[in-house]
Short mmCIF file of C-alpha atoms and ligand atoms in Angstrom, two decimals:
data_model
loop_
_atom_site.label_atom_id
_atom_site.label_comp_id
_atom_site.label_asym_id
_atom_site.label_seq_id
_atom_site.Cartn_x
_atom_site.Cartn_y
_atom_site.Cartn_z
CA MET A 1 -8.33 -12.34 -22.78
CA VAL A 2 -5.31 -10.05 -25.31
CA CYS A 3 -1.78 -11.01 -24.08
CA LEU A 4 -0.96 -7.92 -21.11
CA LEU A 5 2.04 -6.30 -23.68
CA LYS A 6 -0.88 -5.98 -26.72
CA ARG A 7 -2.95 -4.66 -24.32
CA TYR A 8 -0.89 -1.91 -22.24
CA ALA A 9 1.45 -1.76 -26.15
CA GLU A 10 1.23 2.07 -25.68
CA PHE A 11 2.54 2.06 -22.51
CA PHE A 12 5.53 -0.59 -23.08
CA PRO A 13 9.22 0.29 -25.13
CA LEU A 14 8.28 -1.97 -27.66
CA THR A 15 9.67 -2.36 -31.39
CA PRO A 16 7.90 -3.93 -34.63
CA ASN A 17 11.09 -6.35 -33.53
CA THR A 18 9.71 -7.23 -30.28
CA PRO A 19 8.58 -10.93 -29.89
CA LEU A 20 5.66 -10.70 -27.71
CA LEU A 21 5.87 -13.76 -25.77
CA SER A 22 2.70 -14.17 -23.21
CA ILE A 23 1.31 -17.21 -21.10
CA GLY A 24 -0.98 -15.50 -19.70
CA GLU A 25 0.47 -13.01 -16.91
CA GLY A 26 -1.84 -9.93 -15.86
CA ASN A 27 -5.08 -9.79 -15.84
CA THR A 28 -5.47 -11.28 -12.31
CA PRO A 29 -8.62 -10.24 -9.46
CA LEU A 30 -9.21 -7.20 -7.68
CA VAL A 31 -10.83 -8.92 -4.70
CA GLU A 32 -13.31 -6.54 -2.55
CA LEU A 33 -13.08 -8.31 0.60
CA CYS A 34 -15.32 -7.01 2.74
CA ASN A 35 -15.15 -9.56 5.79
CA LEU A 36 -11.85 -8.00 6.66
CA GLY A 37 -12.34 -4.83 5.50
CA ALA A 38 -15.53 -4.41 8.04
CA LYS A 39 -13.07 -5.37 10.56
CA LEU A 40 -10.65 -2.76 9.83
CA GLU A 41 -13.12 -0.46 8.75
CA ILE A 42 -12.24 0.72 5.33
CA GLU A 43 -13.11 -0.33 1.94
CA LEU A 44 -10.30 -3.33 1.27
CA PHE A 45 -9.10 -4.93 -2.28
CA ALA A 46 -6.73 -7.53 -2.73
CA LYS A 47 -4.89 -7.09 -6.42
CA PHE A 48 -4.44 -11.55 -6.31
CA GLU A 49 -1.44 -11.83 -8.15
CA GLY A 50 -1.20 -15.45 -7.70
CA LEU A 51 -2.76 -15.52 -9.60
CA ASN A 52 -0.63 -15.00 -12.60
CA PRO A 53 0.67 -17.98 -14.49
CA THR A 54 3.59 -18.48 -12.63
CA GLY A 55 2.15 -17.48 -9.20
CA SER A 56 3.27 -14.62 -8.78
CA PHE A 57 3.52 -10.46 -9.83
CA LYS A 58 7.31 -11.23 -11.58
CA ASP A 59 5.87 -12.33 -14.56
CA ARG A 60 3.91 -8.97 -15.47
CA GLY A 61 7.89 -7.10 -16.11
CA MET A 62 9.38 -10.39 -16.90
CA VAL A 63 7.44 -11.04 -20.10
CA LEU A 64 8.69 -7.46 -21.09
CA ALA A 65 12.22 -7.83 -20.24
CA VAL A 66 13.05 -11.53 -21.82
CA SER A 67 10.75 -10.44 -25.13
CA LYS A 68 13.32 -7.25 -24.99
CA ALA A 69 16.46 -10.01 -24.28
CA VAL A 70 15.17 -11.77 -26.77
CA GLU A 71 14.97 -9.18 -29.23
CA GLU A 72 17.92 -7.50 -28.57
CA GLY A 73 19.63 -10.99 -29.74
CA SER A 74 20.84 -12.12 -26.20
CA SER A 75 21.19 -16.09 -25.86
CA GLY A 76 20.99 -16.56 -22.75
CA ILE A 77 19.12 -15.24 -19.26
CA ILE A 78 20.69 -15.06 -15.25
CA CYS A 79 18.61 -14.02 -12.37
CA ALA A 80 19.86 -14.42 -8.58
CA SER A 81 16.76 -15.11 -6.28
CA THR A 82 15.11 -15.23 -3.09
CA GLY A 83 12.38 -17.57 -5.61
CA ASN A 84 9.78 -16.02 -7.94
CA THR A 85 11.97 -14.66 -10.03
CA SER A 86 13.86 -17.94 -10.87
CA ALA A 87 10.59 -19.42 -11.19
CA SER A 88 9.65 -16.53 -13.80
CA ALA A 89 12.28 -16.02 -15.28
CA ALA A 90 12.80 -19.80 -16.13
CA ALA A 91 9.33 -20.45 -17.91
CA TYR A 92 9.63 -17.57 -20.31
CA ALA A 93 13.10 -18.62 -21.45
CA ALA A 94 11.53 -21.71 -21.98
CA LYS A 95 8.64 -19.99 -23.88
CA ALA A 96 11.28 -18.29 -25.96
CA GLY A 97 13.24 -20.79 -26.44
CA ILE A 98 16.22 -19.19 -24.59
CA LYS A 99 18.38 -20.93 -21.75
CA CYS A 100 17.90 -19.20 -18.47
CA HIS A 101 21.08 -19.87 -15.05
CA VAL A 102 18.80 -18.74 -11.36
CA ILE A 103 21.36 -18.60 -8.77
CA LEU A 104 19.65 -19.05 -4.84
CA PRO A 105 20.81 -19.02 -2.12
CA SER A 106 21.37 -22.97 -0.97
CA GLY A 107 18.46 -23.95 1.27
CA LYS A 108 15.78 -20.61 1.88
CA VAL A 109 14.16 -20.89 -1.20
CA ALA A 110 10.09 -22.10 -0.58
CA LYS A 111 9.69 -25.98 -1.61
CA GLY A 112 7.44 -24.81 -4.89
CA LYS A 113 9.37 -21.99 -6.63
CA LEU A 114 12.32 -24.33 -6.33
CA ALA A 115 10.06 -27.08 -8.18
CA GLN A 116 9.01 -24.47 -11.08
CA ALA A 117 12.26 -23.78 -11.97
CA LEU A 118 13.19 -26.91 -12.29
CA ILE A 119 10.93 -28.18 -13.89
CA TYR A 120 11.04 -25.77 -17.18
CA ASP A 121 14.74 -27.09 -17.06
CA ALA A 122 16.50 -23.57 -15.53
CA ASN A 123 20.03 -24.03 -14.61
CA VAL A 124 19.79 -23.96 -11.12
CA LEU A 125 22.69 -23.03 -8.93
CA ALA A 126 22.25 -22.85 -5.13
CA LEU A 127 24.87 -20.58 -3.75
CA ARG A 128 26.40 -20.64 0.06
CA GLY A 129 25.59 -17.15 0.83
CA ASN A 130 22.15 -15.21 1.16
CA PHE A 131 20.59 -13.18 -1.43
CA ASP A 132 22.01 -9.92 -1.66
CA VAL A 133 25.45 -11.76 -2.05
CA ALA A 134 24.13 -14.15 -5.07
CA LEU A 135 22.85 -10.48 -6.59
CA GLU A 136 26.16 -8.98 -6.47
CA MET A 137 27.92 -11.48 -7.96
CA VAL A 138 25.34 -12.45 -10.96
CA ARG A 139 25.52 -8.42 -12.03
CA LYS A 140 29.56 -9.21 -11.29
CA ILE A 141 28.94 -11.81 -14.45
CA ALA A 142 26.38 -11.22 -16.40
CA ASP A 143 27.74 -8.75 -19.30
CA ASN A 144 31.48 -11.12 -19.26
CA LEU A 145 28.91 -13.91 -20.07
CA GLY A 146 26.88 -11.71 -22.31
CA LEU A 147 24.29 -12.81 -20.59
CA LYS A 148 21.06 -10.88 -19.58
CA ILE A 149 19.87 -9.82 -15.83
CA VAL A 150 16.94 -9.89 -15.28
CA ASN A 151 16.88 -9.02 -11.90
CA SER A 152 14.50 -5.78 -11.03
CA VAL A 153 18.16 -3.54 -12.16
CA ASN A 154 16.79 -4.91 -15.99
CA PRO A 155 14.45 -1.79 -16.13
CA TYR A 156 12.29 -4.05 -18.47
CA ARG A 157 10.71 -5.54 -15.16
CA LEU A 158 10.06 -2.95 -13.72
CA TRP A 159 8.45 -1.49 -16.32
CA GLY A 160 6.17 -4.55 -16.91
CA GLN A 161 5.28 -4.25 -13.51
CA ARG A 162 3.70 -0.87 -13.88
CA SER A 163 0.81 -2.70 -15.33
CA GLY A 164 -0.10 -4.26 -11.89
CA ALA A 165 -1.23 -0.38 -11.43
CA TRP A 166 -2.60 -0.13 -14.50
CA GLU A 167 -5.39 -3.06 -14.07
CA VAL A 168 -5.90 -1.74 -10.76
CA CYS A 169 -7.10 2.12 -11.92
CA ASP A 170 -8.44 0.57 -15.02
CA GLU A 171 -10.68 -1.59 -11.77
CA ILE A 172 -11.37 0.76 -9.91
CA GLY A 173 -9.62 3.88 -10.23
CA ALA A 174 -6.85 5.11 -8.31
CA PRO A 175 -7.31 3.27 -4.35
CA ASP A 176 -6.38 6.06 -1.50
CA TRP A 177 -3.80 3.42 -0.11
CA CYS A 178 -1.05 1.30 -2.08
CA VAL A 179 0.37 -1.56 0.39
CA LEU A 180 2.87 -3.50 -1.12
CA PRO A 181 6.02 -5.72 0.37
CA VAL A 182 8.91 -4.49 -0.24
CA GLY A 183 12.06 -7.35 -0.80
CA ASN A 184 14.11 -5.32 -3.62
CA ALA A 185 11.72 -2.65 -3.15
CA GLY A 186 10.88 -3.01 -7.20
CA ASN A 187 7.49 -3.67 -6.87
CA ILE A 188 6.38 -0.36 -5.12
CA THR A 189 8.43 1.34 -7.42
CA ALA A 190 6.76 0.26 -9.89
CA TYR A 191 3.08 0.75 -8.69
CA TRP A 192 3.78 4.28 -8.08
CA THR A 193 5.37 4.81 -11.49
CA GLY A 194 2.50 3.69 -13.20
CA PHE A 195 0.28 5.47 -11.13
CA PHE A 196 2.35 8.79 -11.98
CA GLN A 197 1.61 8.27 -16.25
CA TYR A 198 -1.65 7.83 -15.53
CA MET A 199 -2.35 11.31 -13.51
CA LYS A 200 -0.10 12.48 -16.23
CA LYS A 201 -1.85 11.00 -19.11
CA GLY A 202 -5.44 12.36 -17.26
CA LEU A 203 -6.31 9.06 -15.98
CA ILE A 204 -6.92 9.05 -12.74
CA GLY A 205 -6.66 12.72 -10.54
CA SER A 206 -4.04 11.69 -7.92
CA ILE A 207 -1.82 9.09 -7.14
CA PRO A 208 -2.53 6.65 -3.89
CA LYS A 209 -0.05 6.08 -0.65
CA MET A 210 2.69 4.33 -1.01
CA VAL A 211 2.53 1.45 2.16
CA GLY A 212 5.40 -0.52 2.36
CA ILE A 213 5.98 -3.11 4.72
CA GLN A 214 8.92 -5.02 5.59
CA ALA A 215 9.55 -8.40 8.18
CA GLN A 216 10.93 -6.82 10.60
CA GLY A 217 14.22 -8.93 10.60
CA ALA A 218 14.28 -7.41 6.87
CA ALA A 219 13.24 -3.98 7.18
CA PRO A 220 16.04 -1.75 6.16
CA LEU A 221 13.91 0.80 4.62
CA VAL A 222 12.34 0.72 7.40
CA LYS A 223 15.60 1.52 9.84
CA GLY A 224 17.24 3.59 6.83
CA PHE A 225 20.82 0.89 6.80
CA PRO A 226 21.30 -1.79 5.37
CA VAL A 227 20.67 -5.31 6.72
CA PRO A 228 23.52 -7.45 6.88
CA GLU A 229 22.21 -11.00 7.61
CA PRO A 230 18.26 -10.36 6.97
CA GLU A 231 15.97 -13.14 8.65
CA THR A 232 12.30 -13.86 7.95
CA ILE A 233 10.26 -16.38 7.36
CA ALA A 234 8.81 -14.88 4.05
CA THR A 235 12.08 -15.81 2.14
CA ALA A 236 10.13 -13.67 -0.82
CA ILE A 237 11.80 -10.41 1.25
CA ARG A 238 14.19 -11.93 3.09
CA ILE A 239 16.87 -8.84 1.76
CA GLY A 240 19.34 -6.47 3.56
CA ASN A 241 20.23 -4.56 0.71
CA PRO A 242 17.19 -3.68 -2.15
CA VAL A 243 18.55 -2.34 -5.36
CA ASN A 244 15.50 -0.43 -6.26
CA ALA A 245 15.89 1.77 -2.20
CA LYS A 246 16.63 5.04 -3.95
CA LYS A 247 13.62 5.36 -6.02
CA ALA A 248 11.26 2.80 -3.20
CA LEU A 249 12.26 6.21 -0.26
CA ALA A 250 11.16 8.60 -3.15
CA ALA A 251 7.70 7.05 -4.10
CA ALA A 252 6.64 6.87 -0.44
CA ARG A 253 7.74 10.88 -0.36
CA ASN A 254 6.79 11.47 -2.80
CA SER A 255 3.04 9.77 -2.23
CA ASN A 256 3.09 11.42 1.24
CA GLY A 257 3.56 7.21 1.72
CA MET A 258 5.41 4.94 4.56
CA PHE A 259 7.71 2.09 5.39
CA LEU A 260 6.78 -0.34 8.54
CA SER A 261 7.67 -3.40 9.43
CA VAL A 262 5.80 -6.52 11.01
CA SER A 263 6.85 -9.55 13.18
CA ASP A 264 6.69 -13.09 11.62
CA GLU A 265 4.16 -14.25 14.12
CA GLU A 266 1.97 -10.97 12.28
CA ILE A 267 2.69 -12.64 8.36
CA LEU A 268 1.42 -16.17 9.85
CA ASN A 269 -0.89 -14.68 11.83
CA ALA A 270 -2.35 -12.21 8.83
CA GLN A 271 -2.09 -15.12 6.68
CA LYS A 272 -5.18 -17.98 8.52
CA GLU A 273 -7.01 -14.44 9.22
CA LEU A 274 -6.60 -13.80 5.24
CA ALA A 275 -7.54 -17.56 4.55
CA ARG A 276 -9.45 -18.14 7.39
CA LYS A 277 -11.73 -14.82 6.64
CA GLU A 278 -11.63 -14.02 3.32
CA GLY A 279 -10.93 -17.55 1.44
CA ILE A 280 -7.89 -16.75 -0.51
CA PHE A 281 -4.49 -18.24 0.02
CA ALA A 282 -0.89 -15.95 0.00
CA GLU A 283 2.60 -16.84 0.60
CA PRO A 284 3.35 -15.28 3.94
CA ALA A 285 5.49 -12.23 2.48
CA SER A 286 1.68 -11.21 0.45
CA CYS A 287 0.68 -11.54 3.60
CA ALA A 288 3.00 -9.21 5.60
CA THR A 289 0.18 -5.95 3.50
CA LEU A 290 -2.52 -7.29 5.84
CA ALA A 291 -0.14 -7.42 9.31
CA GLY A 292 0.44 -4.13 8.20
CA LEU A 293 -2.95 -3.15 8.02
CA TYR A 294 -4.59 -4.99 11.84
CA LYS A 295 -0.68 -2.55 12.98
CA LEU A 296 -1.57 0.49 11.98
CA LYS A 297 -5.59 0.48 12.64
CA LYS A 298 -4.06 -0.42 16.66
CA GLU A 299 -2.00 2.27 16.36
CA GLY A 300 -4.37 4.45 15.55
CA LYS A 301 -3.07 4.87 12.49
CA LEU A 302 -5.49 3.85 9.57
CA PRO A 303 -8.51 5.74 8.41
CA LYS A 304 -12.27 4.53 8.76
CA ASN A 305 -13.68 4.64 5.30
CA ILE A 306 -10.67 4.32 2.70
CA ARG A 307 -10.17 2.81 -0.47
CA VAL A 308 -6.77 0.37 0.12
CA VAL A 309 -5.59 -2.01 -2.75
CA MET A 310 -3.39 -4.79 -1.27
CA VAL A 311 -1.10 -5.86 -3.25
CA LEU A 312 -0.93 -10.54 -2.52
CA THR A 313 2.53 -11.02 -4.87
CA GLY A 314 2.48 -14.72 -4.35
CA ASN A 315 1.05 -17.83 -4.34
CA GLY A 316 0.05 -19.55 -1.01
CA LEU A 317 -0.13 -22.81 -2.59
CA LYS A 318 4.65 -22.17 -4.00
CA ASP A 319 5.09 -22.31 0.00
CA PRO A 320 3.77 -25.53 1.50
CA GLN A 321 5.58 -26.36 4.52
CA ILE A 322 5.03 -22.61 6.06
CA VAL A 323 1.48 -24.43 6.39
CA ASP A 324 2.29 -26.78 9.33
CA ARG A 325 3.96 -24.02 11.09
CA VAL A 326 -0.03 -22.33 11.21
CA THR A 327 -2.18 -25.85 12.01
CA SER A 328 -1.89 -29.10 12.82
CA SER A 329 -1.98 -32.26 10.11
CA PRO A 330 -5.24 -34.36 9.90
CA ARG A 331 -6.01 -35.82 12.63
CA GLU A 332 -6.67 -39.60 11.12
CA ILE A 333 -9.37 -42.03 11.76
CA GLU A 334 -10.82 -45.58 11.43
CA ALA A 335 -12.20 -46.34 8.10
CA LYS A 336 -15.86 -46.81 10.58
CA TYR A 337 -18.92 -45.23 10.39
CA ASP A 338 -19.15 -44.44 13.21
CA VAL A 339 -15.47 -43.37 14.24
CA LEU A 340 -16.41 -40.90 11.28
CA LYS A 341 -19.35 -39.94 13.06
CA GLU A 342 -18.34 -38.72 15.96
CA ALA A 343 -15.67 -37.60 14.23
CA ILE A 344 -17.46 -34.97 12.72
CA LEU A 345 -19.90 -34.14 15.78
CA SER A 346 -17.40 -33.33 17.89
CA CYS A 347 -15.64 -30.54 15.70
C1 LIG B 1 9.29 -10.69 -5.27
C2 LIG B 1 8.17 -10.14 -4.47
C3 LIG B 1 7.70 -9.65 -3.40
C4 LIG B 1 8.81 -8.15 -2.90
O1 LIG B 1 8.96 -7.35 -4.77
P1 LIG B 1 10.30 -6.25 -5.02
O2 LIG B 1 10.04 -6.16 -6.12
O3 LIG B 1 11.40 -7.02 -4.92
O4 LIG B 1 10.48 -5.61 -3.33
C5 LIG B 1 7.47 -9.75 -2.24
N1 LIG B 1 6.40 -10.74 -2.55
C6 LIG B 1 6.71 -11.58 -3.06
C7 LIG B 1 5.98 -12.66 -3.65
C8 LIG B 1 8.04 -11.85 -3.50
O5 LIG B 1 8.12 -12.52 -5.48
#
């Protein structure tokens, strides 16, 4: 498969000096979820972004942000992260041979994501403060130290992430609805912009209704004001003051869309449901999308027979500890034929 930057070269701000980095990002599967779709009485698809090289959609934006950083002569990049941005930044910095500094909220990053940043050999710093504080500090220090910031305030991040919307359209055209989990509100903005660009080019007829789902304890876009102490088990969207709030609100407004919030319990139930009915293991933040659809269905706000794409932003393997909360440990048995037989027959 030709790499993402080359495949969509006409839509990206590339120059002859842009290195076309790639570790195999994009081209993720659009999976039809027949079982859950039937239950919700809609035509439901999942864009499974957890199958990107570092396990989240962040790779789509990071590949362009790091390529441009190298083109501009940066010797290093820096980011604040709830986990996935750091994993992706560290991987692309490794590929490009530049230094990567990541600032994480101490104790609030899923195990798998931390492991990624460490194995890619980023300079990993655990800050005593939440993500919003970490990002504020990174924004202050980046320029002074000549480091390129690769959070979603970097315009190339969102530009690269538009490719998710393009891939959906290239495969099935524009869906009626596009549902995304919302943290810093960059991805929903990127998808809307991607759809808008395709519409202007005449490649699709209309823009899907953009539906953003937040966690109840971290729902500034639902409430209409920042949340000083955001809290949710879905650590990827544990953000109280989204930097792309204005753009995301405009995306929802311009597409006749909406924001809503779901509880941690609803998120965990949706995660189980997705795994058990469709065979897809996505991280909690991603499953907020399905939880949101269930909620809308219950409230009678989900039209029948519409075509819906939900963006499953990250891989479930990144956060194995969360599984302990929704499942029980395997039953240990003696290595005896009769014991095994009984255990199988009694299940
Ligand atoms: C980053 C991330 C989000 C939130 O995306 P924003 O662009 O910050 O709104 C959601 N889910 C996962 C898995 C993420 O890594």
